[in-house]
Amino acid sequence: MATQSKASRPRGGRWPGILTGLALLLLIAAAVMMAGAGPAYHGELISLGEAFSLLRNGVYTAGGAVAVSVIALLLGMFARRFTSALVASLIIITAAALLYIPWQHWQRAQTVPAIHDITTDMQTPPAFEALAEARQIAPNGVAYPGETTAQQQRAAYPNVRPLVIDETPQTVLAAAQAGAEEAGWRIARITYDRIEATATTRWFGFEDDVVIRLSEVENGVQVDMRSASRLGASDVGTNAARIEAFLSALEARLE
């Protein structure tokens, strides 16, 4: 009987199941750390440095889940523990998906310059007035960084240009205000020729300030725009993308 019992026991024993369970726990811990880093900082529960550390540790933990899952998968296949092997495969796929977002963010950061103040007019950038006080106490300040930033912007974001629309200033202003409100920006001031607002990123809650300036030109109204982060040396392309998306939507709205 003892010989029969030993012979009927699955090869590999309980190790495939144990390793799969460990990998699942690591995956859950990684998801909690990575998903919670932004909201915890946004909610002022932790500092930015602590949030980045939490995010980084989440990435390491997800990598650990992949490593343990690979071992569990190989051992499960060898021991014919196909349920454990299947679960391990699913954990690998899920962890890879979890790691894709920070990997994509890192890849993007390698291809764009470390600048955070983008404008369609680099000679006379739209100035922050209503938001000047808020920016003066922020790490990045209120003044435009200057020609070095302008040169980097020209090379990296050649499509960030003014928009000229054959409409009245009142029509363009109303459309720009509607676009800012639809984007969920917090509007600080609206005058006859400009809008100042603050855009808040979804995950970490970073605040980027926006100025939209209207100028009458021979063939209509020229719309210039500036979007600048309050915090961080690099915006990883966020401000340029915001300007391009907003002006494209504004043009489509007024067609």
Short mmCIF file of C-alpha atoms in Angstrom, two decimals:
data_model
loop_
_atom_site.label_atom_id
_atom_site.label_comp_id
_atom_site.label_asym_id
_atom_site.label_seq_id
_atom_site.Cartn_x
_atom_site.Cartn_y
_atom_site.Cartn_z
CA MET A 1 0.00 0.00 0.00
CA ALA A 2 2.84 2.39 0.88
CA THR A 3 4.45 1.69 -2.48
CA GLN A 4 1.17 2.33 -4.31
CA SER A 5 0.59 5.60 -2.46
CA LYS A 6 4.06 6.81 -3.27
CA ALA A 7 3.72 5.88 -6.93
CA SER A 8 0.39 7.68 -7.29
CA ARG A 9 1.70 10.93 -5.81
CA PRO A 10 2.15 13.62 -8.56
CA ARG A 11 5.71 14.37 -9.54
CA GLY A 12 7.04 17.60 -8.09
CA GLY A 13 4.90 17.33 -4.97
CA ARG A 14 3.31 20.54 -3.76
CA TRP A 15 5.98 22.90 -5.06
CA PRO A 16 4.18 24.03 -8.24
CA GLY A 17 1.14 25.03 -6.17
CA ILE A 18 3.24 26.69 -3.46
CA LEU A 19 5.25 28.73 -5.97
CA THR A 20 2.12 29.71 -7.89
CA GLY A 21 0.51 30.93 -4.66
CA LEU A 22 3.63 32.92 -3.80
CA ALA A 23 3.67 34.48 -7.27
CA LEU A 24 0.02 35.44 -6.90
CA LEU A 25 0.70 37.15 -3.57
CA LEU A 26 3.61 39.05 -5.10
CA LEU A 27 1.42 40.13 -8.01
CA ILE A 28 -1.30 41.42 -5.69
CA ALA A 29 1.25 43.30 -3.60
CA ALA A 30 2.79 44.83 -6.74
CA ALA A 31 -0.62 45.94 -8.03
CA VAL A 32 -1.49 47.57 -4.70
CA MET A 33 1.83 49.43 -4.53
CA MET A 34 1.80 50.59 -8.15
CA ALA A 35 -1.86 51.55 -8.26
CA GLY A 36 -1.79 53.18 -4.84
CA ALA A 37 1.35 55.31 -5.24
CA GLY A 38 -0.38 58.09 -7.19
CA PRO A 39 -3.59 58.35 -5.13
CA ALA A 40 -1.59 58.21 -1.88
CA TYR A 41 0.52 61.18 -3.02
CA HIS A 42 -2.51 63.00 -4.43
CA GLY A 43 -4.27 62.53 -1.10
CA GLU A 44 -1.20 63.93 0.74
CA LEU A 45 -0.72 60.69 2.65
CA ILE A 46 2.89 60.34 1.49
CA SER A 47 5.56 62.57 -0.05
CA LEU A 48 6.45 62.50 -3.73
CA GLY A 49 9.71 60.74 -2.97
CA GLU A 50 7.86 58.08 -0.99
CA ALA A 51 5.35 57.69 -3.82
CA PHE A 52 8.11 57.11 -6.36
CA SER A 53 9.77 54.63 -3.99
CA LEU A 54 6.46 52.80 -3.62
CA LEU A 55 6.06 52.72 -7.39
CA ARG A 56 9.61 51.48 -7.87
CA ASN A 57 9.18 48.76 -5.24
CA GLY A 58 5.97 47.74 -6.97
CA VAL A 59 7.88 47.30 -10.22
CA TYR A 60 10.49 45.16 -8.45
CA THR A 61 7.76 43.08 -6.81
CA ALA A 62 6.01 42.53 -10.14
CA GLY A 63 9.34 41.40 -11.57
CA GLY A 64 9.66 38.97 -8.66
CA ALA A 65 6.18 37.63 -9.45
CA VAL A 66 7.27 36.97 -13.03
CA ALA A 67 10.43 35.18 -11.91
CA VAL A 68 8.60 32.96 -9.43
CA SER A 69 5.86 32.26 -11.99
CA VAL A 70 8.38 31.14 -14.59
CA ILE A 71 9.82 28.62 -12.11
CA ALA A 72 6.31 27.48 -11.18
CA LEU A 73 5.39 27.12 -14.86
CA LEU A 74 8.43 25.02 -15.69
CA LEU A 75 8.06 22.86 -12.61
CA GLY A 76 4.33 22.48 -13.22
CA MET A 77 4.89 21.34 -16.80
CA PHE A 78 7.58 18.89 -15.72
CA ALA A 79 5.39 17.51 -12.91
CA ARG A 80 2.24 17.53 -15.09
CA ARG A 81 0.55 19.93 -12.71
CA PHE A 82 -1.24 21.72 -15.52
CA THR A 83 -3.55 23.79 -13.34
CA SER A 84 -0.59 25.33 -11.56
CA ALA A 85 1.16 25.84 -14.89
CA LEU A 86 -1.91 27.60 -16.30
CA VAL A 87 -2.25 29.90 -13.28
CA ALA A 88 1.47 30.70 -13.45
CA SER A 89 1.08 31.62 -17.13
CA LEU A 90 -1.80 33.95 -16.33
CA ILE A 91 0.24 35.60 -13.58
CA ILE A 92 3.09 36.20 -16.03
CA ILE A 93 0.72 37.81 -18.53
CA THR A 94 -0.94 39.97 -15.86
CA ALA A 95 2.40 41.08 -14.41
CA ALA A 96 3.65 41.97 -17.89
CA ALA A 97 0.55 44.11 -18.43
CA LEU A 98 1.11 45.75 -15.05
CA LEU A 99 4.71 46.55 -15.94
CA TYR A 100 3.82 47.92 -19.38
CA ILE A 101 2.65 51.34 -18.17
CA PRO A 102 5.80 52.27 -16.18
CA TRP A 103 7.94 50.75 -18.94
CA GLN A 104 6.16 52.85 -21.55
CA HIS A 105 6.56 55.94 -19.36
CA TRP A 106 10.28 55.23 -18.96
CA GLN A 107 10.68 54.69 -22.70
CA ARG A 108 8.93 57.99 -23.39
CA ALA A 109 11.19 59.79 -20.92
CA GLN A 110 14.25 58.61 -22.86
CA THR A 111 13.03 60.17 -26.10
CA VAL A 112 11.94 63.64 -24.98
CA PRO A 113 13.94 66.54 -23.52
CA ALA A 114 13.85 67.30 -19.80
CA ILE A 115 11.67 70.40 -20.14
CA HIS A 116 8.34 71.27 -18.54
CA ASP A 117 7.21 74.61 -20.03
CA ILE A 118 5.77 74.43 -23.56
CA THR A 119 4.30 77.26 -25.63
CA THR A 120 3.25 78.07 -29.17
CA ASP A 121 5.00 81.45 -28.89
CA MET A 122 8.58 81.14 -27.66
CA GLN A 123 9.44 84.78 -28.35
CA THR A 124 6.68 86.31 -26.21
CA PRO A 125 5.15 83.41 -24.27
CA PRO A 126 1.67 84.02 -22.81
CA ALA A 127 2.28 85.19 -19.24
CA PHE A 128 0.74 83.78 -16.09
CA GLU A 129 -1.15 86.53 -14.29
CA ALA A 130 -4.00 85.08 -12.24
CA LEU A 131 -1.84 82.01 -11.55
CA ALA A 132 1.38 83.94 -10.93
CA GLU A 133 1.18 83.68 -7.14
CA ALA A 134 0.54 79.94 -7.21
CA ARG A 135 3.49 79.42 -9.55
CA GLN A 136 5.84 81.66 -7.57
CA ILE A 137 5.67 79.28 -4.62
CA ALA A 138 5.93 76.19 -6.84
CA PRO A 139 9.31 74.58 -7.59
CA ASN A 140 9.21 75.51 -11.30
CA GLY A 141 8.31 79.18 -10.80
CA VAL A 142 6.44 81.62 -13.01
CA ALA A 143 9.01 82.84 -15.57
CA TYR A 144 9.51 81.14 -18.93
CA PRO A 145 12.83 79.21 -18.81
CA GLY A 146 14.28 80.88 -21.91
CA GLU A 147 16.01 80.08 -25.20
CA THR A 148 17.53 76.76 -24.12
CA THR A 149 14.07 75.38 -23.46
CA ALA A 150 12.81 76.93 -26.71
CA GLN A 151 15.53 75.21 -28.74
CA GLN A 152 14.74 71.86 -27.13
CA GLN A 153 11.05 72.35 -27.78
CA ARG A 154 11.59 73.18 -31.46
CA ALA A 155 13.55 69.98 -31.94
CA ALA A 156 11.23 67.70 -29.95
CA TYR A 157 7.79 69.16 -30.65
CA PRO A 158 7.76 70.83 -34.09
CA ASN A 159 3.96 70.54 -34.31
CA VAL A 160 3.35 72.85 -31.34
CA ARG A 161 2.32 75.95 -33.28
CA PRO A 162 -0.22 78.78 -33.04
CA LEU A 163 -3.68 78.22 -34.48
CA VAL A 164 -5.27 80.84 -36.71
CA ILE A 165 -9.06 80.68 -37.03
CA ASP A 166 -11.26 82.76 -39.31
CA GLU A 167 -13.81 83.66 -36.62
CA THR A 168 -14.57 86.54 -34.27
CA PRO A 169 -12.64 86.76 -30.99
CA GLN A 170 -15.87 86.26 -29.04
CA THR A 171 -16.66 83.03 -30.89
CA VAL A 172 -13.15 81.67 -30.42
CA LEU A 173 -13.11 82.63 -26.72
CA ALA A 174 -16.42 80.89 -26.09
CA ALA A 175 -15.22 77.75 -27.86
CA ALA A 176 -11.92 77.76 -25.96
CA GLN A 177 -13.75 78.16 -22.64
CA ALA A 178 -16.05 75.25 -23.52
CA GLY A 179 -13.02 73.13 -24.40
CA ALA A 180 -11.27 73.96 -21.13
CA GLU A 181 -14.39 73.14 -19.12
CA GLU A 182 -14.88 69.84 -20.96
CA ALA A 183 -11.26 68.94 -20.22
CA GLY A 184 -11.99 69.40 -16.52
CA TRP A 185 -9.51 72.24 -16.05
CA ARG A 186 -9.92 74.52 -13.05
CA ILE A 187 -10.39 77.98 -14.57
CA ALA A 188 -8.66 80.79 -12.70
CA ARG A 189 -9.58 83.77 -14.90
CA ILE A 190 -11.27 84.60 -18.19
CA THR A 191 -10.92 87.98 -19.89
CA TYR A 192 -11.83 89.16 -23.39
CA ASP A 193 -8.59 87.78 -24.86
CA ARG A 194 -7.24 85.08 -22.52
CA ILE A 195 -8.03 82.12 -20.31
CA GLU A 196 -5.92 80.88 -17.41
CA ALA A 197 -6.61 77.46 -15.95
CA THR A 198 -5.02 74.56 -14.11
CA ALA A 199 -5.07 70.99 -15.39
CA THR A 200 -4.63 68.18 -12.86
CA THR A 201 -3.23 64.83 -13.98
CA ARG A 202 -5.39 61.85 -13.12
CA TRP A 203 -3.01 59.49 -11.34
CA PHE A 204 -0.60 61.57 -9.29
CA GLY A 205 -2.64 64.76 -9.33
CA PHE A 206 0.22 66.90 -10.68
CA GLU A 207 -0.87 70.46 -11.47
CA ASP A 208 -0.01 72.02 -14.84
CA ASP A 209 -0.99 75.61 -15.55
CA VAL A 210 -2.38 76.72 -18.90
CA VAL A 211 -2.71 80.11 -20.61
CA ILE A 212 -4.75 80.55 -23.79
CA ARG A 213 -4.19 83.91 -25.50
CA LEU A 214 -6.20 85.34 -28.39
CA SER A 215 -4.80 87.95 -30.78
CA GLU A 216 -6.58 89.51 -33.74
CA VAL A 217 -4.62 89.07 -36.98
CA GLU A 218 -5.33 89.91 -40.62
CA ASN A 219 -7.07 86.61 -41.41
CA GLY A 220 -8.87 85.99 -38.13
CA VAL A 221 -7.84 85.19 -34.58
CA GLN A 222 -4.51 83.67 -33.58
CA VAL A 223 -4.67 81.33 -30.63
CA ASP A 224 -1.45 80.93 -28.64
CA MET A 225 -1.16 78.58 -25.73
CA ARG A 226 1.25 77.78 -22.94
CA SER A 227 1.19 74.77 -20.65
CA ALA A 228 3.70 74.49 -17.81
CA SER A 229 4.15 72.03 -14.97
CA ARG A 230 4.52 73.33 -11.43
CA LEU A 231 6.71 70.39 -10.40
CA GLY A 232 9.38 68.30 -12.08
CA ALA A 233 12.23 68.92 -14.51
CA SER A 234 10.60 66.86 -17.27
CA ASP A 235 6.92 66.57 -18.13
CA VAL A 236 7.58 63.50 -20.34
CA GLY A 237 5.75 65.20 -23.19
CA THR A 238 2.53 65.89 -21.29
CA ASN A 239 2.33 69.65 -21.89
CA ALA A 240 3.09 69.41 -25.62
CA ALA A 241 0.46 66.70 -26.02
CA ARG A 242 -2.06 68.83 -24.11
CA ILE A 243 -1.50 71.84 -26.36
CA GLU A 244 -1.69 69.85 -29.58
CA ALA A 245 -4.84 68.02 -28.47
CA PHE A 246 -6.57 71.19 -27.27
CA LEU A 247 -5.85 73.23 -30.40
CA SER A 248 -6.89 70.36 -32.67
CA ALA A 249 -10.15 70.00 -30.76
CA LEU A 250 -10.70 73.77 -30.86
CA GLU A 251 -10.21 73.86 -34.61
CA ALA A 252 -12.62 70.95 -35.08
CA ARG A 253 -15.18 72.63 -32.82
CA LEU A 254 -15.16 75.81 -34.95
CA GLU A 255 -15.25 74.15 -38.37
#
